[in-house]
Amino acid sequence: MDQNNKQVAVIIPAAGKAMRFGASKPKQYHLFQATTMLEHTVNIFISIPVVSRIIIAVDPDDNLIHTQSFITNPKITVVNGGSSRTASVFHAIQALEPNHLSISVVHDACRPWLKEQHFLDILHEFNLSKECKGIYPVIEMVDSLREKRNNDLVAVNRENFMQIQTPQIFDTSSLTVALKNAVDAGISLTDETQAMEDSGFKVQAIPGDRSNLKVTYMHDLNLANTMNLRIGRGIDFHKLQPGNGMILGGLSIECELSIVAHSDGDIVLHALADALLGAGGLNDIGFYFPDTDSQNQDLSSLIILEKAMSLLAHKGLQPSNIDLVIICEQPKISPHVEAMKAKLANLLAMDTGDISIKATTTEGMGIIGKGNGIAVYAIALLKKLI
Ligand code: MG
């Protein structure tokens, strides 16, 4: 068989209690974007054709594994882990039939940023290497380092150290021997490369991927979820008529015009609500508050904004920042910008520094330029709540 077409087994040790994570359930079951971290990691391998088996080692008391979306996938096998990572990976590799799937990959459950191409590059290097029985990705240290010596912290040269990542790829029979030796000796290791070296197998380092981070602390997961940003746009236009003032951004503005509208005509909140709903993948405000419904006659637009915010909260989303542009000849917007920002900050539970309200005219062009209309453009960025 062509070396490059060999099918591989992936082992994911997920039996850890995650003491450093500081949460009530193991970290692999926390949400990373729309799925658990474990689902995210496992799904990467499910979609790679060269991976034909995925063996997940879990704590024997782990009931959550059966709730995972991948559990019925034919590639998946779940085994009981052991008292250490080394024992868990050893249990997992024993679930592989003898002389079947000669390449084994070990990957951390909580490295959900692994890129398929990075994995395939490492596998390709492993297949090219004739004499090595294992390959592991490494990255340079970026922080300064100190070594604990008795009660002192002693400066060391970081250039003498490298950080080791997963996936690590091994010859299955060599890894089986190495893990058995480690388990028999009662040794618990933080990665499998060390077990291979301890048993005298040659392993080779390869450049890792700095974005292939390991989630260890809750902070790491917060960071992950801030990467899940969603953007939405809202636009609204209304006619103006002679009148005695209007409501913009929840503020009463004195002027000699009013907005023609079915509701209270707060065009700022309409455009803003549509931007928020858009970012949340929801419908527009006309869907939730049709202007054919007499109940919405003179409706306060605060209710529209509250509805949008509650729909977002239901999806675990909150605004990160918003940017509004109001286009009209009259009234002059700039005297009201700071009060409007404060009002919106209060309504959206945001800082005023995350809200921008700008105004412009059309230089006399068109209906708006003649003072017969007003428009608002809004953009909203949402972030996912943990
Ligand atoms: Mg409107």
PDB file of N, CA and C in Angstrom, residues 160-235:
ATOM      1  N   ASN A 160      16.613  27.851  24.899  1.00  0.00           N
ATOM      2  CA  ASN A 160      16.959  26.439  25.118  1.00  0.00           C
ATOM      3  C   ASN A 160      15.721  25.565  25.262  1.00  0.00           C
ATOM      4  N   PHE A 161      14.522  26.165  25.140  1.00  0.00           N
ATOM      5  CA  PHE A 161      13.293  25.398  25.375  1.00  0.00           C
ATOM      6  C   PHE A 161      12.333  25.542  24.198  1.00  0.00           C
ATOM      7  N   MET A 162      11.516  24.513  24.026  1.00  0.00           N
ATOM      8  CA  MET A 162      10.452  24.538  23.015  1.00  0.00           C
ATOM      9  C   MET A 162       9.166  24.046  23.668  1.00  0.00           C
ATOM     10  N   GLN A 163       8.019  24.527  23.164  1.00  0.00           N
ATOM     11  CA  GLN A 163       6.726  24.019  23.616  1.00  0.00           C
ATOM     12  C   GLN A 163       6.281  22.912  22.666  1.00  0.00           C
ATOM     13  N   ILE A 164       5.714  21.864  23.256  1.00  0.00           N
ATOM     14  CA  ILE A 164       5.280  20.716  22.449  1.00  0.00           C
ATOM     15  C   ILE A 164       3.766  20.727  22.314  1.00  0.00           C
ATOM     16  N   GLN A 165       3.277  20.476  21.090  1.00  0.00           N
ATOM     17  CA  GLN A 165       1.840  20.444  20.827  1.00  0.00           C
ATOM     18  C   GLN A 165       1.393  19.044  20.414  1.00  0.00           C
ATOM     19  N   THR A 166       0.132  18.900  20.176  1.00  0.00           N
ATOM     20  CA  THR A 166      -0.413  17.746  19.462  1.00  0.00           C
ATOM     21  C   THR A 166      -1.071  18.300  18.196  1.00  0.00           C
ATOM     22  N   PRO A 167      -1.357  17.498  17.185  1.00  0.00           N
ATOM     23  CA  PRO A 167      -1.302  16.043  17.141  1.00  0.00           C
ATOM     24  C   PRO A 167       0.125  15.509  17.006  1.00  0.00           C
ATOM     25  N   GLN A 168       0.366  14.411  17.727  1.00  0.00           N
ATOM     26  CA  GLN A 168       1.617  13.680  17.579  1.00  0.00           C
ATOM     27  C   GLN A 168       1.279  12.373  16.862  1.00  0.00           C
ATOM     28  N   ILE A 169       2.160  11.964  15.978  1.00  0.00           N
ATOM     29  CA  ILE A 169       1.846  10.810  15.110  1.00  0.00           C
ATOM     30  C   ILE A 169       2.910   9.732  15.296  1.00  0.00           C
ATOM     31  N   PHE A 170       2.454   8.483  15.461  1.00  0.00           N
ATOM     32  CA  PHE A 170       3.363   7.394  15.813  1.00  0.00           C
ATOM     33  C   PHE A 170       3.061   6.132  15.002  1.00  0.00           C
ATOM     34  N   ASP A 171       4.103   5.289  14.918  1.00  0.00           N
ATOM     35  CA  ASP A 171       3.920   3.914  14.482  1.00  0.00           C
ATOM     36  C   ASP A 171       3.172   3.186  15.610  1.00  0.00           C
ATOM     37  N   THR A 172       2.042   2.574  15.285  1.00  0.00           N
ATOM     38  CA  THR A 172       1.154   2.038  16.331  1.00  0.00           C
ATOM     39  C   THR A 172       1.851   1.002  17.217  1.00  0.00           C
ATOM     40  N   SER A 173       2.577   0.064  16.599  1.00  0.00           N
ATOM     41  CA  SER A 173       3.157  -1.002  17.429  1.00  0.00           C
ATOM     42  C   SER A 173       4.260  -0.450  18.338  1.00  0.00           C
ATOM     43  N   SER A 174       5.020   0.542  17.863  1.00  0.00           N
ATOM     44  CA  SER A 174       6.060   1.147  18.711  1.00  0.00           C
ATOM     45  C   SER A 174       5.415   1.897  19.873  1.00  0.00           C
ATOM     46  N   LEU A 175       4.334   2.641  19.570  1.00  0.00           N
ATOM     47  CA  LEU A 175       3.674   3.401  20.632  1.00  0.00           C
ATOM     48  C   LEU A 175       3.071   2.456  21.673  1.00  0.00           C
ATOM     49  N   THR A 176       2.553   1.313  21.223  1.00  0.00           N
ATOM     50  CA  THR A 176       1.984   0.330  22.162  1.00  0.00           C
ATOM     51  C   THR A 176       3.060  -0.147  23.136  1.00  0.00           C
ATOM     52  N   VAL A 177       4.245  -0.454  22.599  1.00  0.00           N
ATOM     53  CA  VAL A 177       5.354  -0.899  23.454  1.00  0.00           C
ATOM     54  C   VAL A 177       5.750   0.214  24.432  1.00  0.00           C
ATOM     55  N   ALA A 178       5.898   1.419  23.912  1.00  0.00           N
ATOM     56  CA  ALA A 178       6.346   2.550  24.744  1.00  0.00           C
ATOM     57  C   ALA A 178       5.359   2.833  25.873  1.00  0.00           C
ATOM     58  N   LEU A 179       4.067   2.800  25.549  1.00  0.00           N
ATOM     59  CA  LEU A 179       3.061   3.080  26.576  1.00  0.00           C
ATOM     60  C   LEU A 179       3.004   1.955  27.602  1.00  0.00           C
ATOM     61  N   LYS A 180       3.140   0.719  27.133  1.00  0.00           N
ATOM     62  CA  LYS A 180       3.133  -0.414  28.087  1.00  0.00           C
ATOM     63  C   LYS A 180       4.300  -0.279  29.061  1.00  0.00           C
ATOM     64  N   ASN A 181       5.464   0.077  28.534  1.00  0.00           N
ATOM     65  CA  ASN A 181       6.634   0.264  29.411  1.00  0.00           C
ATOM     66  C   ASN A 181       6.371   1.349  30.451  1.00  0.00           C
ATOM     67  N   ALA A 182       5.776   2.460  30.009  1.00  0.00           N
ATOM     68  CA  ALA A 182       5.516   3.569  30.929  1.00  0.00           C
ATOM     69  C   ALA A 182       4.482   3.178  31.981  1.00  0.00           C
ATOM     70  N   VAL A 183       3.415   2.516  31.540  1.00  0.00           N
ATOM     71  CA  VAL A 183       2.355   2.111  32.484  1.00  0.00           C
ATOM     72  C   VAL A 183       2.908   1.079  33.473  1.00  0.00           C
ATOM     73  N   ASP A 184       3.683   0.099  32.966  1.00  0.00           N
ATOM     74  CA  ASP A 184       4.263  -0.926  33.856  1.00  0.00           C
ATOM     75  C   ASP A 184       5.185  -0.294  34.894  1.00  0.00           C
ATOM     76  N   ALA A 185       5.878   0.789  34.484  1.00  0.00           N
ATOM     77  CA  ALA A 185       6.809   1.455  35.410  1.00  0.00           C
ATOM     78  C   ALA A 185       6.082   2.464  36.294  1.00  0.00           C
ATOM     79  N   GLY A 186       4.762   2.620  36.102  1.00  0.00           N
ATOM     80  CA  GLY A 186       3.983   3.561  36.913  1.00  0.00           C
ATOM     81  C   GLY A 186       4.293   5.011  36.604  1.00  0.00           C
ATOM     82  N   ILE A 187       4.757   5.257  35.372  1.00  0.00           N
ATOM     83  CA  ILE A 187       5.139   6.618  34.996  1.00  0.00           C
ATOM     84  C   ILE A 187       3.965   7.310  34.317  1.00  0.00           C
ATOM     85  N   SER A 188       3.703   8.575  34.721  1.00  0.00           N
ATOM     86  CA  SER A 188       2.646   9.365  34.098  1.00  0.00           C
ATOM     87  C   SER A 188       3.303  10.506  33.336  1.00  0.00           C
ATOM     88  N   LEU A 189       3.043  10.596  32.061  1.00  0.00           N
ATOM     89  CA  LEU A 189       3.702  11.589  31.205  1.00  0.00           C
ATOM     90  C   LEU A 189       2.671  12.564  30.639  1.00  0.00           C
ATOM     91  N   THR A 190       3.124  13.767  30.279  1.00  0.00           N
ATOM     92  CA  THR A 190       2.189  14.764  29.740  1.00  0.00           C
ATOM     93  C   THR A 190       2.059  14.659  28.222  1.00  0.00           C
ATOM     94  N   ASP A 191       2.934  13.898  27.577  1.00  0.00           N
ATOM     95  CA  ASP A 191       2.721  13.614  26.154  1.00  0.00           C
ATOM     96  C   ASP A 191       3.361  12.275  25.805  1.00  0.00           C
ATOM     97  N   GLU A 192       3.040  11.764  24.614  1.00  0.00           N
ATOM     98  CA  GLU A 192       3.424  10.405  24.258  1.00  0.00           C
ATOM     99  C   GLU A 192       4.829  10.340  23.658  1.00  0.00           C
ATOM    100  N   THR A 193       5.308  11.476  23.155  1.00  0.00           N
ATOM    101  CA  THR A 193       6.662  11.504  22.586  1.00  0.00           C
ATOM    102  C   THR A 193       7.697  11.085  23.628  1.00  0.00           C
ATOM    103  N   GLN A 194       7.465  11.545  24.857  1.00  0.00           N
ATOM    104  CA  GLN A 194       8.413  11.217  25.928  1.00  0.00           C
ATOM    105  C   GLN A 194       8.431   9.706  26.180  1.00  0.00           C
ATOM    106  N   ALA A 195       7.250   9.082  26.143  1.00  0.00           N
ATOM    107  CA  ALA A 195       7.192   7.625  26.332  1.00  0.00           C
ATOM    108  C   ALA A 195       7.982   6.926  25.232  1.00  0.00           C
ATOM    109  N   MET A 196       7.862   7.413  24.018  1.00  0.00           N
ATOM    110  CA  MET A 196       8.586   6.820  22.884  1.00  0.00           C
ATOM    111  C   MET A 196      10.097   6.932  23.100  1.00  0.00           C
ATOM    112  N   GLU A 197      10.559   8.113  23.491  1.00  0.00           N
ATOM    113  CA  GLU A 197      11.999   8.314  23.709  1.00  0.00           C
ATOM    114  C   GLU A 197      12.502   7.448  24.859  1.00  0.00           C
ATOM    115  N   ASP A 198      11.699   7.369  25.940  1.00  0.00           N
ATOM    116  CA  ASP A 198      12.100   6.566  27.096  1.00  0.00           C
ATOM    117  C   ASP A 198      12.289   5.102  26.708  1.00  0.00           C
ATOM    118  N   SER A 199      11.545   4.651  25.689  1.00  0.00           N
ATOM    119  CA  SER A 199      11.671   3.257  25.249  1.00  0.00           C
ATOM    120  C   SER A 199      12.647   3.110  24.086  1.00  0.00           C
ATOM    121  N   GLY A 200      13.362   4.184  23.752  1.00  0.00           N
ATOM    122  CA  GLY A 200      14.435   4.102  22.761  1.00  0.00           C
ATOM    123  C   GLY A 200      13.996   4.245  21.318  1.00  0.00           C
ATOM    124  N   PHE A 201      12.758   4.696  21.080  1.00  0.00           N
ATOM    125  CA  PHE A 201      12.309   4.892  19.696  1.00  0.00           C
ATOM    126  C   PHE A 201      12.701   6.286  19.216  1.00  0.00           C
ATOM    127  N   LYS A 202      13.079   6.368  17.956  1.00  0.00           N
ATOM    128  CA  LYS A 202      13.495   7.658  17.399  1.00  0.00           C
ATOM    129  C   LYS A 202      12.253   8.481  17.024  1.00  0.00           C
ATOM    130  N   VAL A 203      12.229   9.698  17.499  1.00  0.00           N
ATOM    131  CA  VAL A 203      11.121  10.605  17.166  1.00  0.00           C
ATOM    132  C   VAL A 203      11.692  11.902  16.616  1.00  0.00           C
ATOM    133  N   GLN A 204      10.885  12.613  15.893  1.00  0.00           N
ATOM    134  CA  GLN A 204      11.372  13.797  15.175  1.00  0.00           C
ATOM    135  C   GLN A 204      10.433  14.971  15.429  1.00  0.00           C
ATOM    136  N   ALA A 205      11.017  16.164  15.623  1.00  0.00           N
ATOM    137  CA  ALA A 205      10.205  17.372  15.818  1.00  0.00           C
ATOM    138  C   ALA A 205       9.915  18.021  14.465  1.00  0.00           C
ATOM    139  N   ILE A 206       8.791  18.719  14.412  1.00  0.00           N
ATOM    140  CA  ILE A 206       8.386  19.416  13.191  1.00  0.00           C
ATOM    141  C   ILE A 206       7.766  20.742  13.635  1.00  0.00           C
ATOM    142  N   PRO A 207       7.886  21.816  12.844  1.00  0.00           N
ATOM    143  CA  PRO A 207       7.279  23.079  13.280  1.00  0.00           C
ATOM    144  C   PRO A 207       5.772  22.948  13.520  1.00  0.00           C
ATOM    145  N   GLY A 208       5.333  23.456  14.667  1.00  0.00           N
ATOM    146  CA  GLY A 208       3.908  23.417  15.011  1.00  0.00           C
ATOM    147  C   GLY A 208       3.176  24.625  14.459  1.00  0.00           C
ATOM    148  N   ASP A 209       1.970  24.836  14.962  1.00  0.00           N
ATOM    149  CA  ASP A 209       1.124  25.939  14.508  1.00  0.00           C
ATOM    150  C   ASP A 209       0.720  26.741  15.741  1.00  0.00           C
ATOM    151  N   ARG A 210       1.136  28.004  15.781  1.00  0.00           N
ATOM    152  CA  ARG A 210       0.886  28.827  16.965  1.00  0.00           C
ATOM    153  C   ARG A 210      -0.609  29.021  17.228  1.00  0.00           C
ATOM    154  N   SER A 211      -1.443  28.894  16.205  1.00  0.00           N
ATOM    155  CA  SER A 211      -2.890  29.052  16.424  1.00  0.00           C
ATOM    156  C   SER A 211      -3.532  27.776  16.976  1.00  0.00           C
ATOM    157  N   ASN A 212      -2.790  26.700  17.029  1.00  0.00           N
ATOM    158  CA  ASN A 212      -3.318  25.422  17.543  1.00  0.00           C
ATOM    159  C   ASN A 212      -3.182  25.411  19.069  1.00  0.00           C
ATOM    160  N   LEU A 213      -3.918  26.316  19.703  1.00  0.00           N
ATOM    161  CA  LEU A 213      -3.793  26.520  21.153  1.00  0.00           C
ATOM    162  C   LEU A 213      -4.497  25.430  21.933  1.00  0.00           C
ATOM    163  N   LYS A 214      -4.032  25.249  23.174  1.00  0.00           N
ATOM    164  CA  LYS A 214      -4.683  24.308  24.076  1.00  0.00           C
ATOM    165  C   LYS A 214      -5.483  25.107  25.092  1.00  0.00           C
ATOM    166  N   VAL A 215      -6.760  24.768  25.254  1.00  0.00           N
ATOM    167  CA  VAL A 215      -7.604  25.444  26.239  1.00  0.00           C
ATOM    168  C   VAL A 215      -7.364  24.789  27.599  1.00  0.00           C
ATOM    169  N   THR A 216      -6.775  25.558  28.494  1.00  0.00           N
ATOM    170  CA  THR A 216      -6.461  25.028  29.829  1.00  0.00           C
ATOM    171  C   THR A 216      -7.269  25.738  30.894  1.00  0.00           C
ATOM    172  N   TYR A 217      -7.392  27.044  30.757  1.00  0.00           N
ATOM    173  CA  TYR A 217      -8.106  27.853  31.741  1.00  0.00           C
ATOM    174  C   TYR A 217      -9.392  28.412  31.122  1.00  0.00           C
ATOM    175  N   MET A 218     -10.347  28.786  31.995  1.00  0.00           N
ATOM    176  CA  MET A 218     -11.602  29.383  31.514  1.00  0.00           C
ATOM    177  C   MET A 218     -11.312  30.605  30.647  1.00  0.00           C
ATOM    178  N   HIS A 219     -10.269  31.344  31.009  1.00  0.00           N
ATOM    179  CA  HIS A 219      -9.894  32.526  30.231  1.00  0.00           C
ATOM    180  C   HIS A 219      -9.632  32.164  28.761  1.00  0.00           C
ATOM    181  N   ASP A 220      -9.017  30.992  28.553  1.00  0.00           N
ATOM    182  CA  ASP A 220      -8.709  30.573  27.177  1.00  0.00           C
ATOM    183  C   ASP A 220      -9.995  30.402  26.377  1.00  0.00           C
ATOM    184  N   LEU A 221     -11.032  29.883  27.065  1.00  0.00           N
ATOM    185  CA  LEU A 221     -12.305  29.656  26.391  1.00  0.00           C
ATOM    186  C   LEU A 221     -13.004  30.984  26.101  1.00  0.00           C
ATOM    187  N   ASN A 222     -12.899  31.929  27.054  1.00  0.00           N
ATOM    188  CA  ASN A 222     -13.445  33.271  26.802  1.00  0.00           C
ATOM    189  C   ASN A 222     -12.810  33.858  25.551  1.00  0.00           C
ATOM    190  N   LEU A 223     -11.499  33.675  25.448  1.00  0.00           N
ATOM    191  CA  LEU A 223     -10.762  34.181  24.290  1.00  0.00           C
ATOM    192  C   LEU A 223     -11.301  33.536  23.014  1.00  0.00           C
ATOM    193  N   ALA A 224     -11.558  32.242  23.116  1.00  0.00           N
ATOM    194  CA  ALA A 224     -12.061  31.502  21.954  1.00  0.00           C
ATOM    195  C   ALA A 224     -13.388  32.064  21.505  1.00  0.00           C
ATOM    196  N   ASN A 225     -14.242  32.338  22.481  1.00  0.00           N
ATOM    197  CA  ASN A 225     -15.580  32.776  22.114  1.00  0.00           C
ATOM    198  C   ASN A 225     -15.615  34.224  21.651  1.00  0.00           C
ATOM    199  N   THR A 226     -14.621  35.047  22.070  1.00  0.00           N
ATOM    200  CA  THR A 226     -14.593  36.396  21.530  1.00  0.00           C
ATOM    201  C   THR A 226     -14.181  36.357  20.054  1.00  0.00           C
ATOM    202  N   MET A 227     -13.612  35.226  19.629  1.00  0.00           N
ATOM    203  CA  MET A 227     -13.271  35.097  18.211  1.00  0.00           C
ATOM    204  C   MET A 227     -14.528  34.792  17.386  1.00  0.00           C
ATOM    205  N   ASN A 228     -15.609  34.431  18.069  1.00  0.00           N
ATOM    206  CA  ASN A 228     -16.846  34.117  17.370  1.00  0.00           C
ATOM    207  C   ASN A 228     -17.710  35.373  17.279  1.00  0.00           C
ATOM    208  N   LEU A 229     -17.324  36.295  16.422  1.00  0.00           N
ATOM    209  CA  LEU A 229     -18.025  37.568  16.300  1.00  0.00           C
ATOM    210  C   LEU A 229     -19.028  37.498  15.155  1.00  0.00           C
ATOM    211  N   ARG A 230     -20.102  38.262  15.296  1.00  0.00           N
ATOM    212  CA  ARG A 230     -21.158  38.268  14.273  1.00  0.00           C
ATOM    213  C   ARG A 230     -21.515  39.717  13.965  1.00  0.00           C
ATOM    214  N   ILE A 231     -21.661  40.026  12.702  1.00  0.00           N
ATOM    215  CA  ILE A 231     -21.927  41.402  12.304  1.00  0.00           C
ATOM    216  C   ILE A 231     -23.291  41.495  11.610  1.00  0.00           C
ATOM    217  N   GLY A 232     -23.973  42.622  11.799  1.00  0.00           N
ATOM    218  CA  GLY A 232     -25.273  42.819  11.150  1.00  0.00           C
ATOM    219  C   GLY A 232     -25.467  44.270  10.752  1.00  0.00           C
ATOM    220  N   ARG A 233     -26.304  44.491   9.747  1.00  0.00           N
ATOM    221  CA  ARG A 233     -26.532  45.842   9.246  1.00  0.00           C
ATOM    222  C   ARG A 233     -28.029  46.143   9.255  1.00  0.00           C
ATOM    223  N   GLY A 234     -28.373  47.363   9.603  1.00  0.00           N
ATOM    224  CA  GLY A 234     -29.777  47.787   9.559  1.00  0.00           C
ATOM    225  C   GLY A 234     -29.872  49.152   8.899  1.00  0.00           C
ATOM    226  N   ILE A 235     -30.890  49.335   8.077  1.00  0.00           N
ATOM    227  CA  ILE A 235     -31.098  50.620   7.386  1.00  0.00           C
ATOM    228  C   ILE A 235     -32.577  50.972   7.511  1.00  0.00           C
TER     229      ILE A 235
END
